Amino acid sequence: IDNPDYKGKWYPPQIDNPDYKGPWAPRKIPNKEFFEPKNPSKNLKPVGAVAVEVWTTNGGIAYDNFYLGGSEVEAKDSAASYYAKKEEEARKAAEKKAQKAAKRAAKGKGWRGLLLKAKKVGQTVLDKALDQPLAAGGTLLVLIVTLLMTRKKKAVVDEDEAEEEDDDEDEEEESEEEEPAPRRGRRRTPKAD
């Protein structure tokens, strides 16, 4: 239903303020003690230790070298020797890693490697089964039923083969004049003359 008196969304009325001077800002007063040092690094006394407090949620962060000084050239010189040492350590670590990989590859050959792989696969299957027991139980049940069904079929086939062997032995004992009895489960069709 339309309202003839509706004039739109309501807003509070705006009244002019003759004392308004703009957005508020804190008052600025001169500070007689304020100064800017011209070269602060020359006024430092010798530093015996540096303390760093790092707040982080990630572990494994380590600081091992600090340089405190005013000369960029000295800082680069000290960093060069540090990075050379780090590079040497990284090269040795890479060599050691390659040696370990070669040993692992050597272990992975032959029966021992096969047993290690089987152990890993078994552990993986066990972990998956513990994560999803319902799915693991269903899979195991299907596997067992399938194995039992194939086992019964093999047993039936084995019995048929044993009976056929018995029939063959009986036929050899009987005279050749008699026609052998047809084999169980198979029909013979008459041969055309």
PDB file of N, CA, C and O in Angstrom, residues 125 135-151:
ATOM      1  N   VAL A 125      49.696 -49.240   4.604  1.00  0.00           N
ATOM      2  CA  VAL A 125      48.365 -49.863   4.630  1.00  0.00           C
ATOM      3  C   VAL A 125      47.793 -49.813   6.044  1.00  0.00           C
ATOM      4  O   VAL A 125      46.615 -49.511   6.247  1.00  0.00           O
ATOM      5  N   ALA A 135      36.244 -48.369   5.968  1.00  0.00           N
ATOM      6  CA  ALA A 135      36.640 -48.672   4.589  1.00  0.00           C
ATOM      7  C   ALA A 135      37.613 -49.848   4.566  1.00  0.00           C
ATOM      8  O   ALA A 135      37.534 -50.725   3.689  1.00  0.00           O
ATOM      9  N   ALA A 136      38.530 -49.904   5.526  1.00  0.00           N
ATOM     10  CA  ALA A 136      39.493 -51.004   5.575  1.00  0.00           C
ATOM     11  C   ALA A 136      38.787 -52.327   5.851  1.00  0.00           C
ATOM     12  O   ALA A 136      39.100 -53.350   5.233  1.00  0.00           O
ATOM     13  N   GLY A 137      37.824 -52.313   6.762  1.00  0.00           N
ATOM     14  CA  GLY A 137      37.082 -53.540   7.065  1.00  0.00           C
ATOM     15  C   GLY A 137      36.291 -54.018   5.861  1.00  0.00           C
ATOM     16  O   GLY A 137      36.257 -55.228   5.566  1.00  0.00           O
ATOM     17  N   GLY A 138      35.645 -53.105   5.153  1.00  0.00           N
ATOM     18  CA  GLY A 138      34.888 -53.471   3.956  1.00  0.00           C
ATOM     19  C   GLY A 138      35.792 -54.056   2.889  1.00  0.00           C
ATOM     20  O   GLY A 138      35.457 -55.059   2.249  1.00  0.00           O
ATOM     21  N   THR A 139      36.943 -53.444   2.680  1.00  0.00           N
ATOM     22  CA  THR A 139      37.894 -53.946   1.687  1.00  0.00           C
ATOM     23  C   THR A 139      38.383 -55.337   2.066  1.00  0.00           C
ATOM     24  O   THR A 139      38.474 -56.228   1.216  1.00  0.00           O
ATOM     25  N   LEU A 140      38.691 -55.547   3.332  1.00  0.00           N
ATOM     26  CA  LEU A 140      39.152 -56.851   3.801  1.00  0.00           C
ATOM     27  C   LEU A 140      38.068 -57.908   3.620  1.00  0.00           C
ATOM     28  O   LEU A 140      38.347 -59.033   3.189  1.00  0.00           O
ATOM     29  N   LEU A 141      36.831 -57.560   3.922  1.00  0.00           N
ATOM     30  CA  LEU A 141      35.714 -58.493   3.762  1.00  0.00           C
ATOM     31  C   LEU A 141      35.540 -58.892   2.299  1.00  0.00           C
ATOM     32  O   LEU A 141      35.389 -60.078   1.979  1.00  0.00           O
ATOM     33  N   VAL A 142      35.586 -57.918   1.399  1.00  0.00           N
ATOM     34  CA  VAL A 142      35.459 -58.214  -0.035  1.00  0.00           C
ATOM     35  C   VAL A 142      36.605 -59.108  -0.494  1.00  0.00           C
ATOM     36  O   VAL A 142      36.406 -60.056  -1.258  1.00  0.00           O
ATOM     37  N   LEU A 143      37.814 -58.855  -0.018  1.00  0.00           N
ATOM     38  CA  LEU A 143      38.968 -59.660  -0.389  1.00  0.00           C
ATOM     39  C   LEU A 143      38.809 -61.100   0.075  1.00  0.00           C
ATOM     40  O   LEU A 143      39.059 -62.044  -0.678  1.00  0.00           O
ATOM     41  N   ILE A 144      38.367 -61.279   1.320  1.00  0.00           N
ATOM     42  CA  ILE A 144      38.198 -62.633   1.862  1.00  0.00           C
ATOM     43  C   ILE A 144      37.116 -63.387   1.108  1.00  0.00           C
ATOM     44  O   ILE A 144      37.296 -64.556   0.734  1.00  0.00           O
ATOM     45  N   VAL A 145      35.981 -62.737   0.850  1.00  0.00           N
ATOM     46  CA  VAL A 145      34.888 -63.392   0.121  1.00  0.00           C
ATOM     47  C   VAL A 145      35.354 -63.791  -1.278  1.00  0.00           C
ATOM     48  O   VAL A 145      35.081 -64.892  -1.757  1.00  0.00           O
ATOM     49  N   THR A 146      36.084 -62.900  -1.942  1.00  0.00           N
ATOM     50  CA  THR A 146      36.589 -63.203  -3.279  1.00  0.00           C
ATOM     51  C   THR A 146      37.536 -64.396  -3.250  1.00  0.00           C
ATOM     52  O   THR A 146      37.445 -65.292  -4.092  1.00  0.00           O
ATOM     53  N   LEU A 147      38.435 -64.418  -2.286  1.00  0.00           N
ATOM     54  CA  LEU A 147      39.365 -65.543  -2.176  1.00  0.00           C
ATOM     55  C   LEU A 147      38.633 -66.852  -1.895  1.00  0.00           C
ATOM     56  O   LEU A 147      38.974 -67.896  -2.457  1.00  0.00           O
ATOM     57  N   LEU A 148      37.626 -66.816  -1.028  1.00  0.00           N
ATOM     58  CA  LEU A 148      36.869 -68.022  -0.724  1.00  0.00           C
ATOM     59  C   LEU A 148      36.103 -68.512  -1.950  1.00  0.00           C
ATOM     60  O   LEU A 148      36.037 -69.724  -2.198  1.00  0.00           O
ATOM     61  N   MET A 149      35.538 -67.596  -2.703  1.00  0.00           N
ATOM     62  CA  MET A 149      34.784 -67.997  -3.896  1.00  0.00           C
ATOM     63  C   MET A 149      35.706 -68.603  -4.955  1.00  0.00           C
ATOM     64  O   MET A 149      35.365 -69.607  -5.574  1.00  0.00           O
ATOM     65  N   THR A 150      36.869 -68.029  -5.155  1.00  0.00           N
ATOM     66  CA  THR A 150      37.790 -68.596  -6.140  1.00  0.00           C
ATOM     67  C   THR A 150      38.343 -69.926  -5.640  1.00  0.00           C
ATOM     68  O   THR A 150      38.593 -70.818  -6.424  1.00  0.00           O
ATOM     69  N   ARG A 151      38.508 -70.073  -4.350  1.00  0.00           N
ATOM     70  CA  ARG A 151      39.005 -71.335  -3.781  1.00  0.00           C
ATOM     71  C   ARG A 151      37.994 -72.447  -4.015  1.00  0.00           C
ATOM     72  O   ARG A 151      38.352 -73.556  -4.369  1.00  0.00           O
TER      73      ARG A 151
END
